[in-house]
Backbone as a ProteinNet text record, in pm:
[ID]
protein_1_A
[PRIMARY]
XXXXXXXXXXXXXXXXXXXXXXXXXXXXXXXXXXXXXXXXXXXXXXXXXXXXXXXXXXXXXXXXXXXXXXXXXXXXXXXXXXXXXXXXXXXXXXXXXXXXXXXXXXXXXXXXXXXXXXXXXXXXXXXXXXXXXXXXXXXXXXXXXXXXXXXXXXXXXXXXXXXXXXXXXXXXXXXXXXXXXXXXXXXXXXXXXXXXXXXXXXXXXXXXXXXXXXXXXXXXXXXXXXXXXXXXXXXXXXXXXXXXXXXXXXXXXXXXXXXXXXXXXXXXXXXXXXXXXXXXXXXXXXXXXXXXXXXXXXXXXXXXXXXXXX
[TERTIARY]
12940.6	12994.9	12911.3	12881.6	12842	12937.5	13075.9	13159.8	13288.6	13402.6	13521.8	13580	13723.7	13807.7	13853.4	13867.6	13956.4	14044.2	14115.9	14211.2	14205.7	14165	14170.4	14263.8	14312.3	14373.8	14512.5	14571.3	14709.7	14832.2	14911	14966.3	14933	14913.8	14867.9	14724.7	14609	14471.6	14388.1	14304.5	14168.6	14059.2	13998.9	13841.6	13749.9	13697.2	13569.7	13452.8	13359.3	13226.3	13139.7	13133.9	13074.5	13173.7	13233.1	13349.3	13369.4	13277.6	13270.1	13128.5	13159.2	13025.4	12939.8	12835	12719.6	12655.2	12702.3	12666.3	12684.8	12605.4	12581.6	12636.6	12761.8	12791.3	12719.9	12703.1	12670.2	12726.4	12752.7	12837	12762.7	12715.4	12672.5	12748.5	12739.9	12790.8	12689.4	12716.8	12664.6	12710.8	12849.8	12948.4	13063	13156.8	13312.2	13397.8	13490	13602.9	13685.2	13681.6	13733.8	13856.7	13930.4	14044.7	14124.2	14072	14105.8	14237.1	14378.2	14472.9	14521.3	14422.7	14451.8	14360.3	14344.3	14221.9	14154.7	13997.5	13867.4	13801.4	13667.9	13622.5	13481.3	13354.2	13202	13161.6	13159.6	13073.5	13173.8	13243.2	13387.8	13335.6	13363.7	13288.2	13203	13151.5	13043.8	12947.3	12778.4	12737.1	12765.2	12847.6	12860	12793.3	12701.3	12666.9	12753.5	12760.1	12792.8	12743.9	12649.3	12620	12695.4	12714.5	12819.2	12685.9	12642.5	12557.6	12622.5	12652.3	12690.8	12608	12557.5	12491.9	12585.3	12688.9	12725.2	12869.3	12955.2	13095.7	13206.2	13314.3	13410.5	13463.4	13440.2	13552.6	13620.1	13762	13851.3	13924.9	13925.5	14010.4	14183.6	14258	14387.1	14454.4	14411	14404.1	14325.1	14324.2	14140.3	14048.3	13932.4	13824.9	13735.9	13691.3	13610.7	13482.8	13401.5	13264.8	13194.5	13175.4	13133.3	13235	13317.1	13423.6	13396.1	13501.7	13458.3	13325.5	13218.6	13072.9	13013.1	13054.1	13005.4	12884.5	12778.5	12732.3	12788.5	12818.5	12800.3	12719.8	12670.1	12595.8	12635.7	12657.2	12681	12545.4	12553.9	12447	12540.3	12503.8	12606.7	12468.9	12421.1	12324.3	12350.9	12451.3	12522.2	12447.8	12384.4	12372.2	12464.4	12578.1	12697.5	12721.7	12692.1	12755.6	12880.5	12867.2	12987	13104.5	13200.4	13319.8	13409.8	13441.4	13490.3	13667.7	13702.3	13849.5	13863.5	14040.9	14058.7	13976.5	13896	13818.9	13668.2	13655.7	13516.9	13458.4	13443.6	13387.9	13293.6	13207.1	13196.7	13257.7	13295	13380.5	13462.8	13598.8	13707.2	13813.8	13787.3	13873.7	13967.3	14123.6	14200.2	14186.4	14079.1	14054.6	13931.2	13856.2	13709.7	13697.1	13622.5	13632.7	13457.1	13352.7	13261	13180.1	13237.8	13202.6	13308.5	13415.4	13548.7	13554.1	13683.8	13678.9	13594.8	13566.9	13476.5	13357.9	13294.6	13164	13062	12909.5	12841.3	12720.8	12657	12584.9	12416.9	12409.3	12294.9	12327.4	12445.9	12446.1	12463.8	12408.9	12440	12453.8	12574.6	12627.3	12544.8	12521.5	12474.4	12514.3	12538.3	12559.6	12471	12414.1	12325.7	12417.4	12417.9	12471.2	12326.8	12286.8	12193.3	12170.2	12298.4	12373.2	12514.9	12615.6	12684.8	12784.8	12924.5	13029.7	13085.4	13117.4	13204.2	13304.7	13453.6	13595.1	13679.6	13688.7	13780.3	13902.1	14065	14150.2	14284.3	14378.2	14491.8	14529.3	14493.7	14510.4	14447	14369.4	14313.4	14180	14131.4	14075.6	13912.8	13764	13649.8	13616.4	13567.4	13553.7	13358.4	13278.4	13146.3	13119.6	13097.5	13091.9	13237.1	13367.8	13464.4	13438.7	13518.8	13481.2	13342	13249.7	13199.3	13048	12929.5	12807.3	12811.7	12722.1	12756.5	12694.7	12617.9	12490.9	12509.4	12536.1	12587.3	12472.7	12367.8	12271.2	12285.7	12299.4	12335.3	12217.6	12121.2	12059.4	12060	12159.2	12209.6	12315.6	12375.2	12554.8	12634	12779.4	12870.1	12964.2	12968.2	13090	13200.6	13280.6	13440	13537.2	13589.4	13718.4	13838.5	13929	14009.8	14132.9	14272.7	14395.6	14407.5	14381.9	14346.7	14292.6	14176.5	14113.8	14041.7	14032.6	13910.9	13832.3	13697.8	13563.7	13570.1	13520.6	13531	13374.9	13292.8	13187.6	13170.5	13163.4	13162.7	13244.8	13370.5	13485.5	13581	13533.7	13587.9	13474.2	13467.2	13402.4	13250.3	13253.9	13126.1	13020.2	12903	12831.5	12840.5	12833.6	12821.9	12694.4	12659.1	12542.8	12542.2	12585.4	12563.5	12451.8	12410.2	12293.1	12264.7	12244	12269	12125.9	12127.1	12016.4	11961.5	11831.3	11820	11941.3	11971	12056.9	12212.9	12213.5	12370.2	12512.4	12601.3	12750	12856.4	12880.4	12935.4	13125.3	13176.7	13349.1	13414.7	13470.9	13594.8	13738.6	13813.3	13901.6	13991.6	13973.1	14059.2	13980.8	13964	13872.2	13756.6	13649.4	13501	13544.7	13543.7	13516.3	13396.5	13320	13176.3	13208.6	13182.5	13204	13334.6	13384	13497.4	13517.7	13633	13659.7	13520	13499.6	13369.1	13254.7	13196.9	13104.6	12964.7	12881.9	12728.2	12671.8	12682.1	12613.8	12669.6	12722.8	12733.7	12708.5	12609	12572.2	12557.8	12589.3	12616.4	12493	12411.7	12273	12300.9	12218.8	12183.3	12037.9	11980.7	11857.7	11816.3	11791.2	11730.5	11783.3	11742.3	11858.6	11885.3	11836.9	11866.1	12019.7	12137.3	12249.4	12309.3	12411.8	12444.6	12584.5	12677.8	12768.8	12808.2	12830.4	12853.4	12991	13091.3	13219.7	13331.3	13424.2	13484.6	13665.7	13749.2	13900.2	13969.4	13951.4	13989.1	14144.6	14159.9	14285.3	14414.5	14390.5	14480.3	14491.4	14540.9	14549.2	14507.1	14426.6	14429.8	14231.2	14200	14042.5	14010.6	13914.2	13854.7	13753.9	13653.6	13493.1	13530.4	13540.4	13537.3	13423.2	13340.4	13208.9	13269	13300.7	13340.5	13269.2	13286.2	13196.3	13094.7	12946.3	12852.4	12851.6	12947.1	12928	12774.8	12674.5	12561.8	12561	12520	12483.8	12314.5	12251.1	12123.5	12110	12009	11947.9	11819.4	11792.5	11631.5	11593.6	11541.3	11506.5	11417.7	11385	11293.3	11200.2	11127.2	11082.8	11204.4	11299.2	11410.6	11547.1	11475.1	11573.4	11703.9	11788.3	11906.9	12040.1	12103.3	12217	12360.2	12411.2	12469.7	12624.4	12728.5	12840.4	12944.9	13005	13124.7	13249.6	13330.3	13447.2	13527.3	13660.8	13742.8	13840	13862.8	13978.9	13869.5	13901	13842.1	13756.7	13640.4	13559.2	13543.2	13490.2	13519.2	13414.3	13352.1	13241.4	13309.1	13316.2	13395.6	13269.5	13316.4	13205.1	13179.2	12994.1	12935.5	12862.7	12946.7	12857.7	12724	12636.7	12461.7	12450	12363.8	12253.8	12108.9	12080.9	11899.5	11851.8	11755.9	11641.9	11574.9	11500.6	11352.6	11351	11204.7	11178	11057.9	11043.1	10934.2	10882.9	10787.3	10747.3	10791.1	10901.2	11035	10979	10989.3	10952.6	11013.4	10941.4	10984.5	11135.9	11251.4	11381	11483.4	11586.7	11722.4	11789	11869.2	11935	12069.8	12173.7	12283.1	12341.5	12398.4	12405.7	12571.5	12637.4	12815.1	12843.4	12960.5	13027.2	13178.9	13268.8	13407.3	13409	13538.8	13558.5	13693.8	13762	13900.1	13976	13981.1	13977.5	14094.6	14065.8	14137.8	14099.1	14027.6	13971.4	13847.8	13827.6	13677.9	13581.4	13541.3	13450.8	13461.3	13507.7	13585.3	13464	13387.5	13254.9	13312.7	13315	13337.2	13239.8	13091.4	12983.2	12896.1	12869.7	12753.2	12624.3	12559.3	12358.4	12294.4	12163.7	12055.1	12064.7	12030.1	12033.2	11925.8	11950.8	11822.5	11726.6	11616.5	11493.6	11437.5	11530.9	11490.6	11378.4	11259.2	11136.3	11100.4	11045	11003.8	11109.6	11206.3	11344.2	11279.9	11171.7	11201	11177.5	11085.2	11111.7	11229.9	11346.9	11489.4	11583	11634.6	11817.1	11925.3	12014.3	12147.4	12240.4	12310.7	12415.2	12566.2	12666.7	12817.7	12798.9	12834.9	12945.2	13086.6	13184	13282.8	13354.6	13246.6	13255.8	13160.8	13031.8	12931	12843.4	12758.1	12682.4	12531.1	12485.6	12326.8	12238.9	12122.4	12011.8	11882.4	11777.9	11677.5	11565.2	11459.8	11337.4	11220	11175.6	11062.3	10906.5	10856.9	10753.2	10682.2	10591.1	10503.3	10396.9	10227.6	10117.5	10096.7	10033.3	9969.8	10059.2	10183.4	10305.8	10327.9	10359	10362	10539.5	10596.2	10743.4	10761.2	10881	10919	11063.6	11055.3	11146.7	11310.5	11400.6	11480.3	11513.2
6231.9	6350.2	6487.1	6613.1	6689.7	6826.3	6859.4	6938.5	6916.9	7042.1	7009	6904.7	6846.5	6751.3	6679.1	6572	6429.7	6355.9	6317.1	6201.6	6098.2	5982.3	5834	5747.9	5644.4	5527.7	5555.5	5642.2	5644.9	5507.8	5495.2	5379.3	5289.4	5145.2	5048.6	5039.2	5144.1	5131.9	5176.7	5118.8	5148.4	5200.4	5267.1	5297.6	5224.5	5132.2	5022.3	5047.3	5069.9	5062	4930.5	4879.4	4738	4630	4569.8	4492	4329.4	4370.6	4228.5	4157.6	4052.3	3932.1	3944.4	3933	3954.4	4097.3	4210.9	4359.4	4392	4517.8	4638.4	4759.7	4813.1	4970.8	5060.8	5168.4	5289.1	5412.1	5509.7	5610.8	5719.6	5835.7	5945.1	6073.1	6171.6	6255.4	6404.5	6531.3	6604.3	6758.7	6750	6853.3	6812.1	6915	6863.9	6832.8	6807.4	6731.9	6609.7	6488.3	6366.7	6356.3	6270.3	6286.2	6102.6	5999	5868.3	5839.4	5791.9	5841.5	5635.4	5582.1	5472.3	5412.9	5213.5	5189.8	5196	5202	5217.1	5101	5083.7	4965.5	4981.6	4956.2	4968.2	4815.6	4758	4597.7	4504.7	4442.1	4359	4230.5	4124.4	3988.4	3951	3817.7	3730.5	3784.4	3816.1	3869.5	3954.5	4040.9	4183.5	4284.8	4416.1	4491.6	4670.9	4733.3	4867.3	4971.6	5114.3	5168.8	5295.6	5415.7	5515.2	5586.3	5750.3	5782	5960.5	5997.4	6167.4	6285.8	6360.6	6455.6	6589.1	6601.2	6718.5	6702.2	6813.3	6802.7	6757.1	6701.7	6649.6	6522.3	6384.9	6298.6	6211.1	6250.6	6217.9	6077.7	5985.5	5854.2	5866.4	5857.4	5930.5	5776.1	5646.9	5498.3	5517.6	5349.5	5286.3	5241.2	5296	5273.2	5162.9	5048	4922.1	4951	4872.7	4886.8	4739.8	4677	4520.4	4443.5	4364	4299.4	4189.7	4067	3943.6	3857	3944.1	3907.1	3953.1	4080.7	4145.5	4235.7	4354.8	4396.4	4558.6	4681.8	4787.3	4867.4	4971.9	5084.1	5235.9	5318.2	5433.9	5535.6	5661.6	5733.9	5858.4	5951.7	6120.5	6146.1	6262.6	6376.1	6511	6516.9	6690.5	6814.3	6804.1	6923.2	7012.8	6977.3	7049.9	7054.8	7181	7186.2	7238.1	7289.9	7350.7	7244.6	7300.1	7199.5	7116.6	6978.2	6926.6	7013.6	7009.6	7048.2	7025	7093.7	7047.7	7048.6	7191.8	7234.5	7265	7119.6	7140.5	7020.1	6914	6762.5	6734	6615.9	6550.3	6399.3	6322.4	6228.9	6202.9	6184	6175.3	6050.6	5973.3	5828.3	5833.3	5784.2	5793.8	5702.9	5545.7	5423.2	5404.5	5337.4	5345	5181.2	5033.8	4926.6	4912.5	4850	4840.4	4686.8	4593.2	4453.4	4373.1	4367.2	4314.4	4176.1	4122.1	3980.5	3851.6	3790.9	3670.5	3705.1	3631.6	3678.9	3637.1	3698.4	3645.7	3656.4	3547.9	3625.4	3650.5	3644.6	3715.6	3864.2	3917.7	4049.2	4133	4237.3	4348.8	4489.6	4517	4658.8	4774.3	4884.7	4972.4	5122.8	5214.3	5335.9	5414.3	5546	5629.1	5767.9	5832.4	5970.3	6040	6143.6	6207.6	6359.7	6396.6	6540.4	6538.3	6657.5	6639.1	6621.8	6582.8	6584.6	6447.6	6334.1	6219.1	6261.1	6323.5	6332.7	6206.1	6126.5	6026.6	6109.3	6075.5	6162.2	6063.6	6140.9	6080.8	5951.4	5910.6	5811.1	5689.7	5727.5	5608.9	5490.7	5385.8	5324.8	5317.8	5357.9	5339.3	5202.1	5086.3	4961.3	4938.9	4924.2	4836.3	4707.5	4599.2	4499.7	4453.6	4390.2	4419.8	4212.4	4167.4	4008	3995	4071.1	4145.8	4155.3	4223.9	4310.8	4404.3	4502.9	4640.6	4704.5	4815.4	4891.7	5035.3	5138.8	5257	5363.5	5428.3	5500.6	5590.5	5681.2	5840.1	5933.8	5987	6056	6202.3	6246.4	6403.2	6369.6	6548.4	6558.8	6527.4	6528.5	6488.5	6404.9	6286.7	6213.2	6258.2	6269.7	6326.6	6286.7	6188.7	6078.1	6182.4	6243	6284	6231.6	6321.6	6285.2	6150.6	6065.9	5964.3	5845.2	5886.4	5743.6	5695.7	5569.2	5474.5	5442.4	5390.8	5366.6	5195.9	5088	4977.6	4913.5	4858.6	4828.6	4662.3	4579.1	4454.5	4369.4	4430.2	4314.4	4265.2	4204.5	4120.8	3967.2	3898.1	3772.1	3853.2	3954.5	3989.2	4070.6	4121	4197	4340	4417.5	4540.3	4622.7	4706.6	4797.2	4975	5031.3	5203.7	5258	5351.3	5426.6	5558.3	5650.4	5788.5	5841.2	5916.9	6008.8	6161.2	6183.9	6324.9	6443.2	6565.6	6617.6	6625.9	6501.6	6462.1	6527.5	6483.7	6539.5	6398.4	6330.7	6219.1	6269.2	6255.9	6360	6203.4	6106	6023.5	6067.6	6130.6	6156.2	6042.5	5935.5	5824.8	5716.8	5577	5510.4	5432.3	5425	5346.2	5224.4	5092.4	4973.1	4884.4	4870.1	4765	4613.7	4558.8	4373.3	4325.8	4208.6	4172.8	4041.3	3968	3851.5	3749.9	3700.8	3591.6	3662.4	3820.1	3849.7	3838.1	3783.4	3763.8	3907.7	3971.4	4129.2	4221	4360.4	4459	4525.9	4644	4754.4	4894.6	4980.6	5112.1	5171	5238.7	5266.7	5434.7	5534.1	5640.9	5655.8	5735.3	5762.4	5898.5	5923.4	6062.2	6131	6255.3	6390.1	6501.1	6513.1	6601.1	6630.6	6552.8	6542.7	6622	6726.3	6817.7	6797.8	6645.5	6625.5	6461.9	6449.1	6287	6248.8	6274.1	6282	6194.3	6175.4	6033.2	6067.3	6041.1	6031.6	6151	6241.7	6382.1	6408.2	6312.4	6342.8	6207.2	6146.8	6039.8	6041.3	5946	5978	5827.2	5725.5	5575.6	5584.8	5454.2	5449	5454.9	5544.8	5602.8	5532.5	5436.2	5426.6	5221.4	5148.7	5006.4	4943.8	4853.9	4808.9	4613.3	4550.5	4432.4	4300.5	4191.5	4097.5	4056.6	4068.8	4063.4	4209.9	4322.3	4500.7	4511.5	4591.6	4658.5	4806.6	4868.2	4991.1	4993.9	5065.1	5041.1	5180.1	5234	5379.4	5397.4	5448.3	5494	5638	5636.4	5792.7	5865.3	5999.1	6045.7	6158.5	6228.2	6313.8	6391.5	6440.4	6515.9	6438.8	6310.7	6198.3	6112.4	6144.3	6081.3	6169.8	6193.1	6265.7	6194.2	6285	6186.4	6148.5	6071.9	6052	6131.6	6154.2	6282.2	6201.3	6144.4	6056.5	6139	6156.4	6230.6	6104.4	6027.2	5938.1	5800.1	5723	5575.7	5560.6	5486.6	5384.3	5237.9	5166.9	5045.2	4959.4	4865.7	4773.5	4620.3	4552.4	4413.2	4323	4213.8	4136.7	4077.2	4039.4	4019.2	4118.5	4268.1	4339.1	4406.5	4464	4452.6	4598.9	4624.2	4712.9	4689.4	4824.5	4784.4	4949.2	4951.7	5040.7	5038.5	5172.4	5149.5	5334.8	5362.4	5474.4	5524.8	5666.1	5697.8	5866.1	5862.2	5964	6049.7	5923.6	6003.5	6013.6	6118.2	6111.9	6038.6	6022.2	5961.8	5949.7	5932.8	6000.5	5958.4	6003.7	5956.3	6073.4	5954.2	6053.3	5994.4	6057.3	6037.3	6035	5880.1	5812.7	5863.2	5852.3	5862.2	5938.5	6025.4	6108.6	6126.9	6077.3	6056	6230.2	6251.5	6418.6	6469.4	6358.1	6399.5	6381.4	6452	6466.4	6291.8	6229.8	6129	5983.4	5967.5	5873.8	5812.8	5704.2	5688	5567.2	5547.7	5409.5	5283.4	5216.9	5057.6	4934.4	4911.8	4830.3	4682	4584.5	4409.2	4327.9	4413.4	4293.9	4330.6	4481.5	4537.6	4493.1	4398.3	4350.9	4372	4418.2	4419.2	4353.8	4358.7	4254	4153.2	4024	3881.5	3906.9	3911.5	3944.4	4049.1	4176.4	4293.7	4337.8	4415.6	4409.9	4507.5	4498.1	4567.9	4609.4	4505.8	4524.6	4579.3	4556.7	4587.4	4785.1	4804.9	4970.5	4996.2	4950.9	4993.3	4969.3	5052.3	5035	5097.5	5099.7	5158.6	5174.9	5272.3	5258.9	5336.2	5295	5355.8	5474.3	5534.7	5634.9	5627.2	5740.3	5722.8	5768.4	5897.9	5908.1	5935.4	5855.8	5877.5	5743.7	5725.4	5576	5692.9	5617.4	5643.8	5569.7	5600	5501.7	5546.1	5480.9	5531.1	5458.5	5556.5	5481.1	5510.5	5450	5392.2	5324.4	5338	5303.7	5244.7	5118.5	5041.6	5053.7	5079.8	5071.5	4944	4933.6	4811.3	4718.9	4802.3	4709.4	4774.9	4672.3	4734.9	4713.9	4808.9	4816.9	4803.2	4746.2	4749.9	4770.8	4874.9	4942.5	4795.8	4857.6	4741.9	4740.2
16936.2	16947.5	16902.8	17018.1	16962.2	16922.6	16971.3	16965.6	16987.3	17022.5	17008.1	16923.8	16976.2	16908.6	16980.2	16881	16924.8	16843	16877.5	16806.4	16843.8	16802	16808.2	16747	16790.9	16719.6	16702	16760.4	16765.3	16794.3	16740.2	16770.7	16679.9	16743.8	16696.9	16718	16778.1	16800.7	16705.5	16677.5	16584.3	16649	16538.4	16605.1	16543.8	16636.8	16608.1	16642.1	16543.8	16586	16569.1	16676.6	16673.2	16621	16743.2	16735.8	16819	16886.7	17029.5	16934.8	16934.8	16942.6	17015.1	16926	16972.3	17024.5	16962	17042.6	16908.9	16937.7	16837.2	16866	16786.9	16835.3	16723	16791.2	16784.7	16766.5	16677.1	16662.8	16614	16734.1	16656.3	16645.6	16566.7	16548.8	16490.7	16602.6	16523	16532	16531.4	16546.9	16581.8	16611.7	16624.1	16530.4	16521.6	16517.5	16507.1	16461.2	16535.8	16368.6	16459.5	16359.5	16393.9	16274.3	16303.3	16278.3	16349.4	16307.7	16262.2	16265.4	16217.5	16130.8	16128	16065.3	16167.4	16079.3	16146.7	16110.6	16178.9	16156.2	16160.5	16124.3	16131.8	16127.4	16196.4	16238.9	16140.2	16279.8	16280.3	16282	16201.4	16217	16218.7	16211	16198.2	16330.8	16354.5	16451.9	16515.7	16452.8	16489.8	16388.2	16474.5	16372.4	16438.7	16355.9	16370.5	16310	16352.5	16297.7	16321.1	16223.3	16243.2	16160.2	16221.7	16199.3	16212.3	16066.7	16065.8	16034.1	16133.9	16103.8	16087.5	16133.2	16119.8	16191.3	16165.3	16235.5	16102	16166.4	16027.8	16113.1	16020.4	16090.8	15971.6	15979.1	15909.2	15965.3	15881.8	15876	15801.5	15865.8	15776.3	15714.8	15799.6	15692.5	15661.6	15618.2	15563.8	15659.1	15602.8	15675.1	15637.3	15706.8	15651.8	15761.8	15646	15699.2	15653.2	15739.5	15710	15693.1	15768.7	15834	15847.8	15730.5	15822.6	15842.9	15751.7	15778	15874.5	15951.5	16021.5	15960.9	15995.2	15934.7	15956.3	15853.8	15899	15832.3	15922.7	15855.4	15852.9	15771.8	15752.8	15694.6	15746.6	15714.7	15704.9	15602.1	15638.6	15550.5	15641.6	15647.1	15698	15677.9	15770.3	15702.6	15596.4	15528.3	15487.3	15480.7	15436.6	15272.5	15249.9	15096.2	15027.7	14920.2	14873.9	14837	14807.7	14723.3	14849.7	14831	14926.1	14929.1	15070	15086.5	15201.7	15223.1	15334.6	15478.1	15477	15583.3	15523.4	15460.3	15462.2	15370.8	15471.5	15444.1	15569.3	15566.3	15610.1	15679.4	15586.8	15585.6	15547	15605.1	15488.7	15539.3	15413.3	15456.7	15337.5	15413.8	15284.6	15247	15278.1	15169.7	15218.9	15130.3	15232.2	15140.6	15251.4	15163.8	15272.6	15173.2	15237.3	15143.9	15256.5	15215.7	15192.9	15323.7	15290.4	15427.7	15344.6	15407.3	15363.6	15477	15469.3	15425.9	15291.4	15228.9	15357.7	15403.1	15453.3	15369.7	15321.9	15213.8	15269.7	15383.5	15500.4	15528.9	15475.5	15549.6	15404.6	15389.2	15316.9	15352.6	15378.2	15385.9	15373.1	15429.9	15307.5	15369.9	15279	15342.9	15269.9	15293.9	15299.5	15287.5	15182.8	15154.6	15126.6	15225.6	15161.1	15148.2	15278.1	15221.1	15304.6	15250.2	15324.2	15178.8	15258.2	15152.2	15241.2	15127.3	15123.3	15053.8	15124.8	15043.7	15041	14947.3	14921.4	14874.1	14940.2	14892.8	14912	14876	14869	14809	14708.4	14625.5	14709	14784.7	14864.9	14744.7	14756.3	14688.8	14743	14685.5	14737.9	14672	14746.6	14733.6	14803.5	14685.6	14775.6	14710	14795.7	14750	14687.8	14802.5	14747.4	14768.4	14865.3	14899.8	14986.9	15033.3	15089.8	15003.1	15079.4	15016.9	15039.3	14936.2	14956.9	14900.1	14960.8	14878.9	14928.7	14807.2	14808.1	14802.5	14823.2	14794.6	14854	14716.2	14699.1	14640	14733.2	14693.4	14690.5	14745.6	14764.1	14812.1	14830.3	14913.6	14763.8	14836.7	14731.3	14743.9	14661.7	14691.2	14599	14657.4	14548.3	14599.5	14488.1	14514.9	14419.8	14480.2	14365.3	14406.2	14346.2	14350.6	14333.5	14218.8	14097.5	14209.4	14301.9	14303.1	14265.9	14280.8	14193.3	14257.6	14205.3	14257.4	14191.6	14270.7	14235.9	14298.2	14210.9	14240.5	14209.4	14354.5	14322.5	14186.2	14210.8	14170.4	14173.6	14293.3	14320.3	14358.5	14440.7	14492.6	14554.9	14600.3	14664.2	14551.2	14580.3	14527.6	14579.9	14450.6	14499.1	14411.4	14474.8	14416.9	14448.7	14298.2	14364.9	14317.7	14366	14287.8	14318.5	14279	14235.1	14191.9	14256	14223	14288.6	14252.3	14295.8	14208.1	14314.9	14261.8	14326.9	14293.8	14414	14285	14379.8	14283	14332.1	14172.6	14212.3	14088.2	14184.8	14098.6	14146.8	14048.8	14058.4	13956.8	14047.2	14019	13843	13880.7	13827.9	13775.6	13808.9	13720.4	13778.6	13725.9	13758.7	13725.9	13805.9	13760.4	13850.7	13715.3	13784.1	13719.6	13810.5	13784.4	13771.9	13750.5	13741.6	13868.1	13828.8	13925.8	13932.2	14053.3	14029.3	14107.7	14095.2	14180.9	14072.2	14173.9	14087.9	14063.1	14131.7	14112.6	14134.5	13972.5	13999.2	13934.8	14026.4	13940.2	13976.9	13840.7	13893.7	13815.2	13901.3	13843.1	13872.5	13744.7	13768.7	13733.8	13802.8	13821	13770.2	13691.2	13646	13583.3	13571.2	13439.4	13542.6	13700.8	13765.4	13859.5	13808.3	13883.4	13872.7	13970	13952.8	13887.6	13919.7	13826.1	13827.2	13721.6	13701.2	13615.6	13681.7	13568.1	13675.2	13573.9	13577	13467.9	13593.9	13490.6	13440.9	13537.1	13512.5	13594.1	13647.2	13690.1	13668.6	13505.8	13533.2	13319	13285.9	13113.4	13080.5	13153.6	13074.7	13079	13055.5	13038.8	13158.3	13147	13293.9	13348.3	13255.1	13300.8	13233.9	13309.3	13262.5	13327.6	13243	13274.8	13259	13335.8	13287.8	13304.1	13242.1	13260.8	13389.4	13351.2	13483.3	13514.2	13493	13537.2	13468.1	13532.4	13493.3	13510.5	13347.4	13403.7	13386.6	13488.4	13514.3	13478.2	13397.9	13408.3	13368.1	13462.5	13492	13423.1	13315.6	13252.5	13324.1	13313	13373.3	13292.2	13290.4	13207.2	13150.3	13182.8	13110.2	13069.4	13033	13030.6	13111.5	13114.6	13186.3	13202.1	13274.1	13322.8	13258.4	13180.6	13093.7	13196.2	13131.2	13236.3	13151.6	13204.5	13152.2	13195.8	13048	13109.3	13019.9	13067.7	12970.5	12893.5	12937.6	12811	12806.2	12766.8	12693.8	12789.6	12747.5	12856.9	12784.6	12833.3	12776.7	12835	12735.9	12756.9	12735.5	12807.9	12797	12752.6	12696.1	12661	12779.4	12800.4	12949.5	12999.9	12976.5	13031.4	13010.6	13081.3	13078.3	13075.7	12999.3	13033.1	13049.5	13134.4	13189.2	13207	13101.9	13154.9	13165.5	13231.7	13277.4	13215.4	13223.9	13212	13298.6	13322.8	13429.2	13378.1	13293.7	13203.1	13137	13089.4	12967.6	12831.4	12775.6	12624.4	12504.7	12406.2	12332.7	12277.5	12258.3	12196.5	12226.4	12162.7	12221.8	12279.9	12397.5	12502.9	12462.6	12521.2	12513.9	12692.6	12671.1	12826.7	12878.4	12786.7	12827.1	12712.4	12728.2	12668.8	12664.4	12608.6	12612.9	12542.2	12652.9	12595.3	12574	12528.9	12486.6	12375.3	12293.1	12160.1	12128.1	12001.2	12017.9	12098.4	12175.7	12288.4	12260.7	12284.3	12208.9	12333	12290.8	12383.1	12289.1	12368.3	12313.6	12366.8	12221.7	12282.5	12262.6	12341.1	12302.6	12337.8	12361.8	12412.7	12486.2	12485.4	12563.7	12526.3	12620.4	12593.2	12696.3	12653.5	12724.1	12846.5	12939.7	13046.5	13048.9	13049.3	12981.2	13102.3	12994.3	13117.2	13151.6	13108.3	13111.3	13033.2	13106.3	13073.9	12921.6	12855.9	12728.3	12658	12635.3	12560.2	12407	12376.7	12232	12259.9	12324.8	12351	12349.1	12377.5	12379.5	12262.7	12190.3	12135.9	12194.1	12133.1	12176	12063.9	12062.5	11977.9	12008.2	11963.5	11985.8	11872.1	11906.5	11837.7	11869	11806.7	11840.9	12022.3	12055.8	12143.6	12241.2	12186.9	12272.3	12257.6	12411.7	12385.4	12432.2	12305.9	12322.8	12339	12354.2	12392	12372	12279.2	12192.3	12275.7	12325.4	12350.1	12301	12229.3	12166.5	12213.7	12279.3	12374.8	12255.2	12324.4	12255.7	12345.5	12270.6	12413.9	12420	12549.5	12589.5	12625.2	12687.1	12775.5	12912.1	12983.3	13141.9	13155.8	13197.3	13249.3	13409.2	13438.9	13616.5	13617.9	13711.3	13719.8	13832.3	13801.2	13875.8	14014.5
[MASK]
++++++++++++++++++++++++++++++++++++++++++++++++++++++++++++++++++++++++++++++++++++++++++++++++++++++++++++++++++++++++++++++++++++++++++++++++++++++++++++++++++++++++++++++++++++++++++++++++++++++++++++++++++++++++++++++++++++++++++++++++++++++++++++++++++++++++++++++++++++++++++++++++++++++++++++++++++++++

């Protein structure tokens, strides 16, 4: 689609990109405005793949949007160049609720979203799921991912595997709770790369625990020359027994860095057993400590040892 406006999915119909066995569906948008009035899907069922690439314009999904359903493969690219603050008339992709990797688990399929530029705006109390009961990877190298109006972010919280990575000057706002790990998921990773992120903020639209790393959930941190961007958490944060911390460095000066800060007076970080990931290279270079409202990591490299990034 290059321009104009269109509405799809009225009544009981949905907007599907890749839904017939043995086929690949492709949708490109460079301009115009699309409203999806019912459910939408990218890659539905085994042996089906779908690609949606948004280079401009606006795509609004009033109902849930599914990517990679029942073993199908779904790929979403957002690279529209749009900047500014997410708003009613300023977004690239606007799903009411978003699920990547849903339905029957196909271990051979890893669904992927790349947010390079533009605005992904999750709104209306919708849930954001990466790797629920399928496999999902969400890679944000730029742009804005803004989940407001009490929206949650879930990474690998059921039987699937979930990976979320943010880097560059990206913007991430989660109005409610970040959950990482849980259920029987074998891999759930939330990775922060570097210190140049524009925003990394959680829980400013509700009053409960805002960040929860469950058993098997990993906080992965790649420090750069400026250290790491601090996670700004309004209310309590929680690290359950079995939650993991993985650290690497890239030109990072020796020192102590604040990884997470709870800002609301009277709230704190609850640590029930956070530990370094087994097999993490150069574990003896690293240590961490909890203060009442901060998680701090100290980097003290030793000579003659080689590190590997996760």
